[in-house]
Amino acid sequence: MKSFDKIYEQNYSIMYRVALKMTGDKDVVHDILQEVFVALYERSKKAEAILNCSAWLYKATYFKCIDYKKDKHRFYDLDTVSGRIVEEETYNKPEEKELVRKALSRLDPKVRFMVILYSEGMSYKEMAEACEMPFSSVGKTLSRALKKLEKEFKKECYEMF
């Protein structure tokens, strides 16, 4: 495994974006990532082999986000939450951000995670490994999720395409 510092530098900002999209809470994201990187550091000190460090970090971040939501009983619709911010430069207007947040909140957490990974530019192979699903299922699952998101956008009478 590469040196811990190098892995941290290469992956922190990506994991930050993923965790922020999963939780919507900047303060919680820092805590989640601290736990994830501490776990990685401890594994490296015990000389436990991690074959694909990037995939391990995605999985660990995903599971910590899910644990956070379960522990805090925070499976709620984002319509009721104000003040949440998704840091995504591709959205120019606040109403676009809100529309994306609402649509993502209606997806199953595992499917939402897959869409987030897709938005981060991951390959299908990497998504399959991070989501622990067969490679052959990634395309169909992602296609269904994106169609559902498109329906949500159209239901809101908004054309992003």
Short mmCIF file of N, CA and C in Angstrom, two decimals:
data_model
loop_
_atom_site.label_atom_id
_atom_site.label_comp_id
_atom_site.label_asym_id
_atom_site.label_seq_id
_atom_site.Cartn_x
_atom_site.Cartn_y
_atom_site.Cartn_z
N MET A 1 0.85 -1.18 0.00
CA MET A 1 0.00 0.00 0.00
C MET A 1 0.89 1.24 0.00
N LYS A 2 0.44 2.27 -0.71
CA LYS A 2 1.18 3.53 -0.76
C LYS A 2 1.25 4.13 0.64
N SER A 3 2.08 5.13 0.79
CA SER A 3 2.16 5.77 2.09
C SER A 3 0.81 6.40 2.43
N PHE A 4 0.50 6.38 3.70
CA PHE A 4 -0.79 6.90 4.15
C PHE A 4 -0.99 8.35 3.75
N ASP A 5 0.05 9.17 3.91
CA ASP A 5 -0.07 10.60 3.58
C ASP A 5 -0.46 10.81 2.12
N LYS A 6 0.14 10.03 1.24
CA LYS A 6 -0.16 10.16 -0.18
C LYS A 6 -1.59 9.74 -0.49
N ILE A 7 -2.03 8.65 0.11
CA ILE A 7 -3.41 8.18 -0.07
C ILE A 7 -4.39 9.24 0.44
N TYR A 8 -4.09 9.79 1.59
CA TYR A 8 -4.94 10.83 2.18
C TYR A 8 -5.05 12.02 1.24
N GLU A 9 -3.92 12.52 0.77
CA GLU A 9 -3.92 13.68 -0.12
C GLU A 9 -4.67 13.43 -1.41
N GLN A 10 -4.54 12.23 -1.97
CA GLN A 10 -5.17 11.91 -3.24
C GLN A 10 -6.67 11.68 -3.12
N ASN A 11 -7.15 11.27 -1.94
CA ASN A 11 -8.53 10.82 -1.83
C ASN A 11 -9.43 11.66 -0.93
N TYR A 12 -8.89 12.52 -0.10
CA TYR A 12 -9.72 13.23 0.87
C TYR A 12 -10.80 14.07 0.19
N SER A 13 -10.43 14.87 -0.78
CA SER A 13 -11.43 15.77 -1.39
C SER A 13 -12.52 14.99 -2.12
N ILE A 14 -12.17 13.88 -2.73
CA ILE A 14 -13.18 13.06 -3.41
C ILE A 14 -14.13 12.46 -2.39
N MET A 15 -13.58 11.90 -1.31
CA MET A 15 -14.42 11.30 -0.27
C MET A 15 -15.28 12.37 0.41
N TYR A 16 -14.74 13.58 0.52
CA TYR A 16 -15.50 14.68 1.10
C TYR A 16 -16.75 14.96 0.26
N ARG A 17 -16.56 15.06 -1.05
CA ARG A 17 -17.71 15.34 -1.94
C ARG A 17 -18.74 14.22 -1.86
N VAL A 18 -18.28 12.98 -1.86
CA VAL A 18 -19.20 11.84 -1.80
C VAL A 18 -19.98 11.87 -0.49
N ALA A 19 -19.29 12.03 0.62
CA ALA A 19 -19.95 12.04 1.93
C ALA A 19 -20.91 13.23 2.05
N LEU A 20 -20.53 14.38 1.50
CA LEU A 20 -21.40 15.55 1.56
C LEU A 20 -22.68 15.30 0.77
N LYS A 21 -22.55 14.67 -0.38
CA LYS A 21 -23.74 14.36 -1.18
C LYS A 21 -24.62 13.32 -0.49
N MET A 22 -24.00 12.42 0.27
CA MET A 22 -24.78 11.39 0.97
C MET A 22 -25.48 11.95 2.21
N THR A 23 -24.82 12.83 2.96
CA THR A 23 -25.37 13.30 4.23
C THR A 23 -25.96 14.70 4.15
N GLY A 24 -25.35 15.56 3.32
CA GLY A 24 -25.82 16.94 3.24
C GLY A 24 -25.39 17.81 4.41
N ASP A 25 -24.50 17.33 5.26
CA ASP A 25 -24.11 18.06 6.46
C ASP A 25 -22.59 18.15 6.53
N LYS A 26 -22.05 19.35 6.35
CA LYS A 26 -20.60 19.55 6.32
C LYS A 26 -19.91 19.14 7.61
N ASP A 27 -20.54 19.45 8.74
CA ASP A 27 -19.93 19.12 10.03
C ASP A 27 -19.80 17.61 10.22
N VAL A 28 -20.81 16.89 9.83
CA VAL A 28 -20.80 15.44 9.97
C VAL A 28 -19.78 14.81 9.03
N VAL A 29 -19.62 15.39 7.86
CA VAL A 29 -18.69 14.85 6.87
C VAL A 29 -17.27 14.79 7.43
N HIS A 30 -16.86 15.82 8.11
CA HIS A 30 -15.51 15.83 8.69
C HIS A 30 -15.34 14.69 9.69
N ASP A 31 -16.36 14.46 10.51
CA ASP A 31 -16.30 13.36 11.49
C ASP A 31 -16.26 12.00 10.80
N ILE A 32 -17.09 11.84 9.78
CA ILE A 32 -17.13 10.57 9.04
C ILE A 32 -15.77 10.30 8.40
N LEU A 33 -15.22 11.29 7.74
CA LEU A 33 -13.94 11.09 7.07
C LEU A 33 -12.80 10.85 8.05
N GLN A 34 -12.89 11.46 9.21
CA GLN A 34 -11.87 11.19 10.22
C GLN A 34 -11.92 9.71 10.61
N GLU A 35 -13.12 9.19 10.83
CA GLU A 35 -13.27 7.78 11.19
C GLU A 35 -12.77 6.87 10.07
N VAL A 36 -13.09 7.21 8.84
CA VAL A 36 -12.67 6.39 7.70
C VAL A 36 -11.15 6.36 7.58
N PHE A 37 -10.53 7.50 7.63
CA PHE A 37 -9.08 7.55 7.45
C PHE A 37 -8.33 6.99 8.67
N VAL A 38 -8.90 7.12 9.85
CA VAL A 38 -8.29 6.47 11.02
C VAL A 38 -8.33 4.96 10.85
N ALA A 39 -9.48 4.44 10.38
CA ALA A 39 -9.59 3.00 10.15
C ALA A 39 -8.57 2.54 9.10
N LEU A 40 -8.39 3.31 8.06
CA LEU A 40 -7.40 2.97 7.03
C LEU A 40 -6.00 2.98 7.62
N TYR A 41 -5.70 3.99 8.41
CA TYR A 41 -4.38 4.09 9.04
C TYR A 41 -4.12 2.89 9.95
N GLU A 42 -5.11 2.53 10.74
CA GLU A 42 -4.95 1.39 11.65
C GLU A 42 -4.74 0.09 10.89
N ARG A 43 -5.48 -0.06 9.80
CA ARG A 43 -5.29 -1.27 8.97
C ARG A 43 -3.89 -1.31 8.38
N SER A 44 -3.39 -0.16 7.95
CA SER A 44 -2.05 -0.13 7.36
C SER A 44 -0.98 -0.43 8.41
N LYS A 45 -1.20 0.00 9.63
CA LYS A 45 -0.22 -0.26 10.70
C LYS A 45 -0.23 -1.74 11.10
N LYS A 46 -1.37 -2.40 10.95
CA LYS A 46 -1.46 -3.83 11.25
C LYS A 46 -1.01 -4.67 10.07
N ALA A 47 -0.63 -4.01 8.99
CA ALA A 47 -0.18 -4.67 7.76
C ALA A 47 -1.27 -5.52 7.14
N GLU A 48 -2.52 -5.10 7.30
CA GLU A 48 -3.63 -5.79 6.65
C GLU A 48 -3.69 -5.33 5.20
N ALA A 49 -3.73 -6.26 4.31
CA ALA A 49 -3.68 -5.94 2.87
C ALA A 49 -5.02 -5.37 2.40
N ILE A 50 -4.92 -4.29 1.65
CA ILE A 50 -6.07 -3.71 0.96
C ILE A 50 -5.69 -3.69 -0.50
N LEU A 51 -6.38 -4.49 -1.30
CA LEU A 51 -6.01 -4.61 -2.71
C LEU A 51 -6.28 -3.35 -3.51
N ASN A 52 -7.45 -2.76 -3.31
CA ASN A 52 -7.81 -1.55 -4.03
C ASN A 52 -8.19 -0.49 -3.01
N CYS A 53 -7.25 0.36 -2.68
CA CYS A 53 -7.43 1.34 -1.62
C CYS A 53 -8.58 2.31 -1.93
N SER A 54 -8.68 2.74 -3.16
CA SER A 54 -9.73 3.67 -3.55
C SER A 54 -11.12 3.06 -3.33
N ALA A 55 -11.29 1.83 -3.78
CA ALA A 55 -12.58 1.15 -3.60
C ALA A 55 -12.88 0.96 -2.12
N TRP A 56 -11.86 0.62 -1.33
CA TRP A 56 -12.05 0.45 0.10
C TRP A 56 -12.52 1.76 0.73
N LEU A 57 -11.93 2.88 0.33
CA LEU A 57 -12.32 4.18 0.87
C LEU A 57 -13.76 4.53 0.50
N TYR A 58 -14.15 4.27 -0.75
CA TYR A 58 -15.54 4.53 -1.15
C TYR A 58 -16.51 3.70 -0.32
N LYS A 59 -16.21 2.42 -0.16
CA LYS A 59 -17.10 1.55 0.62
C LYS A 59 -17.16 2.01 2.07
N ALA A 60 -16.02 2.29 2.66
CA ALA A 60 -15.99 2.71 4.06
C ALA A 60 -16.75 4.02 4.25
N THR A 61 -16.58 4.96 3.33
CA THR A 61 -17.29 6.24 3.41
C THR A 61 -18.78 6.02 3.28
N TYR A 62 -19.18 5.19 2.33
CA TYR A 62 -20.60 4.89 2.14
C TYR A 62 -21.21 4.29 3.41
N PHE A 63 -20.56 3.29 3.96
CA PHE A 63 -21.11 2.62 5.14
C PHE A 63 -21.13 3.55 6.36
N LYS A 64 -20.14 4.41 6.51
CA LYS A 64 -20.15 5.38 7.62
C LYS A 64 -21.30 6.37 7.45
N CYS A 65 -21.57 6.79 6.22
CA CYS A 65 -22.69 7.70 5.97
C CYS A 65 -24.02 7.02 6.30
N ILE A 66 -24.16 5.77 5.90
CA ILE A 66 -25.38 5.02 6.20
C ILE A 66 -25.52 4.84 7.71
N ASP A 67 -24.43 4.48 8.37
CA ASP A 67 -24.47 4.33 9.83
C ASP A 67 -24.89 5.63 10.51
N TYR A 68 -24.36 6.74 10.04
CA TYR A 68 -24.72 8.04 10.59
C TYR A 68 -26.23 8.27 10.46
N LYS A 69 -26.75 8.03 9.28
CA LYS A 69 -28.17 8.27 9.07
C LYS A 69 -29.03 7.34 9.92
N LYS A 70 -28.61 6.09 10.07
CA LYS A 70 -29.37 5.14 10.91
C LYS A 70 -29.30 5.55 12.37
N ASP A 71 -28.10 5.90 12.83
CA ASP A 71 -27.93 6.26 14.23
C ASP A 71 -28.73 7.50 14.61
N LYS A 72 -28.83 8.42 13.74
CA LYS A 72 -29.53 9.68 14.02
C LYS A 72 -30.98 9.66 13.55
N HIS A 73 -31.43 8.53 13.02
CA HIS A 73 -32.80 8.43 12.50
C HIS A 73 -33.08 9.57 11.53
N ARG A 74 -32.17 9.70 10.58
CA ARG A 74 -32.23 10.85 9.68
C ARG A 74 -32.66 10.47 8.26
N PHE A 75 -33.45 9.44 8.11
CA PHE A 75 -33.97 9.15 6.78
C PHE A 75 -35.22 9.99 6.59
N TYR A 76 -35.02 11.21 6.16
CA TYR A 76 -36.13 12.12 5.94
C TYR A 76 -36.03 12.71 4.55
N ASP A 77 -37.14 13.28 4.15
CA ASP A 77 -37.19 13.93 2.84
C ASP A 77 -36.53 15.29 2.95
N LEU A 78 -35.66 15.60 2.02
CA LEU A 78 -34.93 16.86 2.08
C LEU A 78 -35.82 18.07 1.84
N ASP A 79 -37.10 17.86 1.49
CA ASP A 79 -38.01 18.99 1.33
C ASP A 79 -38.17 19.73 2.66
N THR A 80 -38.06 19.01 3.76
CA THR A 80 -38.31 19.60 5.06
C THR A 80 -37.08 20.25 5.66
N VAL A 81 -35.96 20.14 4.99
CA VAL A 81 -34.72 20.66 5.55
C VAL A 81 -34.35 21.96 4.85
N SER A 82 -34.00 22.96 5.62
CA SER A 82 -33.53 24.20 5.01
C SER A 82 -32.08 24.41 5.38
N GLY A 83 -31.38 25.12 4.54
CA GLY A 83 -30.01 25.45 4.84
C GLY A 83 -28.98 24.41 4.45
N ARG A 84 -29.39 23.34 3.82
CA ARG A 84 -28.43 22.33 3.37
C ARG A 84 -27.81 22.79 2.08
N ILE A 85 -26.53 22.52 1.91
CA ILE A 85 -25.82 22.99 0.72
C ILE A 85 -25.10 21.83 0.08
N VAL A 86 -25.30 21.66 -1.21
CA VAL A 86 -24.52 20.70 -1.98
C VAL A 86 -23.50 21.51 -2.76
N GLU A 87 -22.24 21.25 -2.51
CA GLU A 87 -21.20 22.00 -3.20
C GLU A 87 -20.92 21.35 -4.54
N GLU A 88 -21.54 21.86 -5.56
CA GLU A 88 -21.34 21.32 -6.90
C GLU A 88 -21.29 22.49 -7.85
N GLU A 89 -20.16 22.68 -8.48
CA GLU A 89 -19.97 23.83 -9.34
C GLU A 89 -20.81 23.78 -10.60
N THR A 90 -21.30 22.61 -10.98
CA THR A 90 -22.04 22.51 -12.23
C THR A 90 -23.45 23.08 -12.13
N TYR A 91 -23.94 23.30 -10.92
CA TYR A 91 -25.28 23.85 -10.75
C TYR A 91 -25.14 25.34 -10.49
N ASN A 92 -25.81 26.13 -11.32
CA ASN A 92 -25.63 27.57 -11.24
C ASN A 92 -26.67 28.25 -10.37
N LYS A 93 -27.86 27.71 -10.30
CA LYS A 93 -28.94 28.37 -9.59
C LYS A 93 -29.33 27.58 -8.35
N PRO A 94 -29.75 28.27 -7.31
CA PRO A 94 -30.17 27.56 -6.09
C PRO A 94 -31.32 26.59 -6.33
N GLU A 95 -32.23 26.94 -7.23
CA GLU A 95 -33.36 26.04 -7.49
C GLU A 95 -32.90 24.75 -8.18
N GLU A 96 -31.83 24.81 -8.96
CA GLU A 96 -31.28 23.61 -9.57
C GLU A 96 -30.68 22.70 -8.50
N LYS A 97 -29.96 23.28 -7.55
CA LYS A 97 -29.39 22.50 -6.45
C LYS A 97 -30.49 21.82 -5.66
N GLU A 98 -31.53 22.56 -5.36
CA GLU A 98 -32.64 22.01 -4.58
C GLU A 98 -33.34 20.89 -5.34
N LEU A 99 -33.51 21.06 -6.62
CA LEU A 99 -34.14 20.02 -7.43
C LEU A 99 -33.32 18.74 -7.42
N VAL A 100 -32.02 18.86 -7.56
CA VAL A 100 -31.14 17.69 -7.54
C VAL A 100 -31.18 17.04 -6.17
N ARG A 101 -31.14 17.83 -5.10
CA ARG A 101 -31.20 17.30 -3.74
C ARG A 101 -32.49 16.51 -3.52
N LYS A 102 -33.61 17.08 -3.94
CA LYS A 102 -34.90 16.41 -3.76
C LYS A 102 -34.94 15.09 -4.52
N ALA A 103 -34.50 15.13 -5.76
CA ALA A 103 -34.53 13.92 -6.59
C ALA A 103 -33.62 12.85 -6.01
N LEU A 104 -32.42 13.21 -5.60
CA LEU A 104 -31.49 12.23 -5.01
C LEU A 104 -32.03 11.65 -3.71
N SER A 105 -32.72 12.47 -2.92
CA SER A 105 -33.24 11.99 -1.64
C SER A 105 -34.30 10.92 -1.81
N ARG A 106 -34.92 10.86 -2.98
CA ARG A 106 -35.97 9.87 -3.22
C ARG A 106 -35.43 8.52 -3.68
N LEU A 107 -34.12 8.45 -3.91
CA LEU A 107 -33.50 7.19 -4.32
C LEU A 107 -33.11 6.37 -3.10
N ASP A 108 -33.07 5.06 -3.28
CA ASP A 108 -32.55 4.16 -2.27
C ASP A 108 -31.10 4.56 -1.97
N PRO A 109 -30.64 4.50 -0.72
CA PRO A 109 -29.27 4.94 -0.41
C PRO A 109 -28.18 4.28 -1.24
N LYS A 110 -28.29 3.00 -1.52
CA LYS A 110 -27.26 2.33 -2.31
C LYS A 110 -27.27 2.82 -3.76
N VAL A 111 -28.46 3.05 -4.30
CA VAL A 111 -28.58 3.56 -5.67
C VAL A 111 -28.11 5.01 -5.71
N ARG A 112 -28.43 5.80 -4.68
CA ARG A 112 -27.96 7.19 -4.59
C ARG A 112 -26.44 7.21 -4.59
N PHE A 113 -25.83 6.30 -3.84
CA PHE A 113 -24.38 6.20 -3.78
C PHE A 113 -23.81 5.91 -5.17
N MET A 114 -24.47 5.03 -5.91
CA MET A 114 -24.00 4.69 -7.25
C MET A 114 -24.09 5.91 -8.18
N VAL A 115 -25.17 6.67 -8.09
CA VAL A 115 -25.31 7.88 -8.91
C VAL A 115 -24.23 8.90 -8.54
N ILE A 116 -23.93 9.01 -7.25
CA ILE A 116 -22.89 9.93 -6.81
C ILE A 116 -21.53 9.50 -7.36
N LEU A 117 -21.25 8.20 -7.31
CA LEU A 117 -20.00 7.69 -7.87
C LEU A 117 -19.93 7.97 -9.36
N TYR A 118 -21.04 7.79 -10.05
CA TYR A 118 -21.10 8.07 -11.48
C TYR A 118 -20.80 9.55 -11.74
N SER A 119 -21.37 10.42 -10.89
CA SER A 119 -21.13 11.85 -11.06
C SER A 119 -19.68 12.22 -10.77
N GLU A 120 -18.98 11.37 -10.03
CA GLU A 120 -17.57 11.59 -9.73
C GLU A 120 -16.67 11.02 -10.83
N GLY A 121 -17.27 10.42 -11.86
CA GLY A 121 -16.50 9.94 -13.01
C GLY A 121 -15.93 8.54 -12.86
N MET A 122 -16.46 7.75 -11.95
CA MET A 122 -15.95 6.39 -11.77
C MET A 122 -16.39 5.49 -12.92
N SER A 123 -15.57 4.51 -13.22
CA SER A 123 -15.93 3.53 -14.25
C SER A 123 -16.93 2.52 -13.67
N TYR A 124 -17.59 1.79 -14.55
CA TYR A 124 -18.54 0.78 -14.10
C TYR A 124 -17.84 -0.29 -13.25
N LYS A 125 -16.63 -0.63 -13.63
CA LYS A 125 -15.88 -1.62 -12.87
C LYS A 125 -15.61 -1.12 -11.45
N GLU A 126 -15.19 0.14 -11.34
CA GLU A 126 -14.94 0.72 -10.02
C GLU A 126 -16.22 0.82 -9.20
N MET A 127 -17.33 1.19 -9.85
CA MET A 127 -18.61 1.27 -9.15
C MET A 127 -19.04 -0.09 -8.66
N ALA A 128 -18.86 -1.12 -9.48
CA ALA A 128 -19.24 -2.48 -9.08
C ALA A 128 -18.47 -2.90 -7.84
N GLU A 129 -17.19 -2.60 -7.81
CA GLU A 129 -16.36 -2.97 -6.66
C GLU A 129 -16.76 -2.17 -5.42
N ALA A 130 -16.96 -0.87 -5.58
CA ALA A 130 -17.30 -0.02 -4.43
C ALA A 130 -18.69 -0.34 -3.88
N CYS A 131 -19.62 -0.72 -4.75
CA CYS A 131 -21.00 -1.02 -4.33
C CYS A 131 -21.21 -2.50 -4.03
N GLU A 132 -20.17 -3.28 -4.22
CA GLU A 132 -20.23 -4.72 -3.98
C GLU A 132 -21.40 -5.36 -4.74
N MET A 133 -21.39 -5.14 -6.04
CA MET A 133 -22.42 -5.73 -6.89
C MET A 133 -21.77 -6.25 -8.16
N PRO A 134 -22.43 -7.16 -8.86
CA PRO A 134 -21.85 -7.69 -10.09
C PRO A 134 -21.67 -6.58 -11.14
N PHE A 135 -20.58 -6.66 -11.86
CA PHE A 135 -20.29 -5.69 -12.91
C PHE A 135 -21.44 -5.61 -13.91
N SER A 136 -22.03 -6.76 -14.23
CA SER A 136 -23.10 -6.81 -15.22
C SER A 136 -24.37 -6.09 -14.77
N SER A 137 -24.52 -5.82 -13.48
CA SER A 137 -25.71 -5.15 -12.96
C SER A 137 -25.58 -3.64 -12.90
N VAL A 138 -24.37 -3.14 -12.98
CA VAL A 138 -24.13 -1.71 -12.79
C VAL A 138 -24.86 -0.87 -13.84
N GLY A 139 -24.70 -1.21 -15.10
CA GLY A 139 -25.30 -0.43 -16.18
C GLY A 139 -26.80 -0.33 -16.07
N LYS A 140 -27.45 -1.45 -15.82
CA LYS A 140 -28.91 -1.46 -15.74
C LYS A 140 -29.40 -0.70 -14.51
N THR A 141 -28.75 -0.91 -13.38
CA THR A 141 -29.14 -0.20 -12.15
C THR A 141 -28.96 1.30 -12.32
N LEU A 142 -27.84 1.69 -12.87
CA LEU A 142 -27.57 3.11 -13.09
C LEU A 142 -28.55 3.71 -14.08
N SER A 143 -28.85 2.98 -15.14
CA SER A 143 -29.81 3.45 -16.14
C SER A 143 -31.18 3.69 -15.51
N ARG A 144 -31.63 2.76 -14.69
CA ARG A 144 -32.93 2.91 -14.02
C ARG A 144 -32.92 4.12 -13.09
N ALA A 145 -31.83 4.29 -12.36
CA ALA A 145 -31.73 5.41 -11.43
C ALA A 145 -31.76 6.74 -12.18
N LEU A 146 -31.03 6.82 -13.28
CA LEU A 146 -31.00 8.07 -14.05
C LEU A 146 -32.35 8.36 -14.69
N LYS A 147 -33.07 7.32 -15.12
CA LYS A 147 -34.41 7.53 -15.66
C LYS A 147 -35.36 8.02 -14.56
N LYS A 148 -35.20 7.46 -13.36
CA LYS A 148 -36.03 7.92 -12.24
C LYS A 148 -35.74 9.38 -11.91
N LEU A 149 -34.47 9.75 -11.94
CA LEU A 149 -34.11 11.15 -11.71
C LEU A 149 -34.69 12.05 -12.79
N GLU A 150 -34.63 11.60 -14.03
CA GLU A 150 -35.19 12.40 -15.13
C GLU A 150 -36.69 12.61 -14.93
N LYS A 151 -37.40 11.56 -14.50
CA LYS A 151 -38.84 11.69 -14.24
C LYS A 151 -39.10 12.70 -13.12
N GLU A 152 -38.27 12.65 -12.09
CA GLU A 152 -38.40 13.60 -10.99
C GLU A 152 -38.22 15.04 -11.49
N PHE A 153 -37.23 15.23 -12.35
CA PHE A 153 -36.98 16.57 -12.89
C PHE A 153 -38.17 17.03 -13.73
N LYS A 154 -38.69 16.14 -14.55
CA LYS A 154 -39.82 16.52 -15.39
C LYS A 154 -41.08 16.75 -14.57
N LYS A 155 -41.23 15.99 -13.49
CA LYS A 155 -42.39 16.17 -12.62
C LYS A 155 -42.37 17.56 -11.99
N GLU A 156 -41.20 18.07 -11.77
CA GLU A 156 -41.05 19.41 -11.21
C GLU A 156 -41.15 20.48 -12.31
N CYS A 157 -41.51 20.05 -13.51
CA CYS A 157 -41.65 20.97 -14.64
C CYS A 157 -40.36 21.73 -14.92
N TYR A 158 -39.28 20.99 -14.89
CA TYR A 158 -37.99 21.63 -15.11
C TYR A 158 -37.22 20.79 -16.10
N GLU A 159 -36.72 21.39 -17.12
CA GLU A 159 -35.92 20.71 -18.13
C GLU A 159 -34.45 21.01 -17.93
N MET A 160 -33.69 20.01 -17.52
CA MET A 160 -32.25 20.19 -17.38
C MET A 160 -31.52 19.71 -18.62
N PHE A 161 -32.22 19.01 -19.48
CA PHE A 161 -31.57 18.37 -20.60
C PHE A 161 -31.69 19.21 -21.85
#
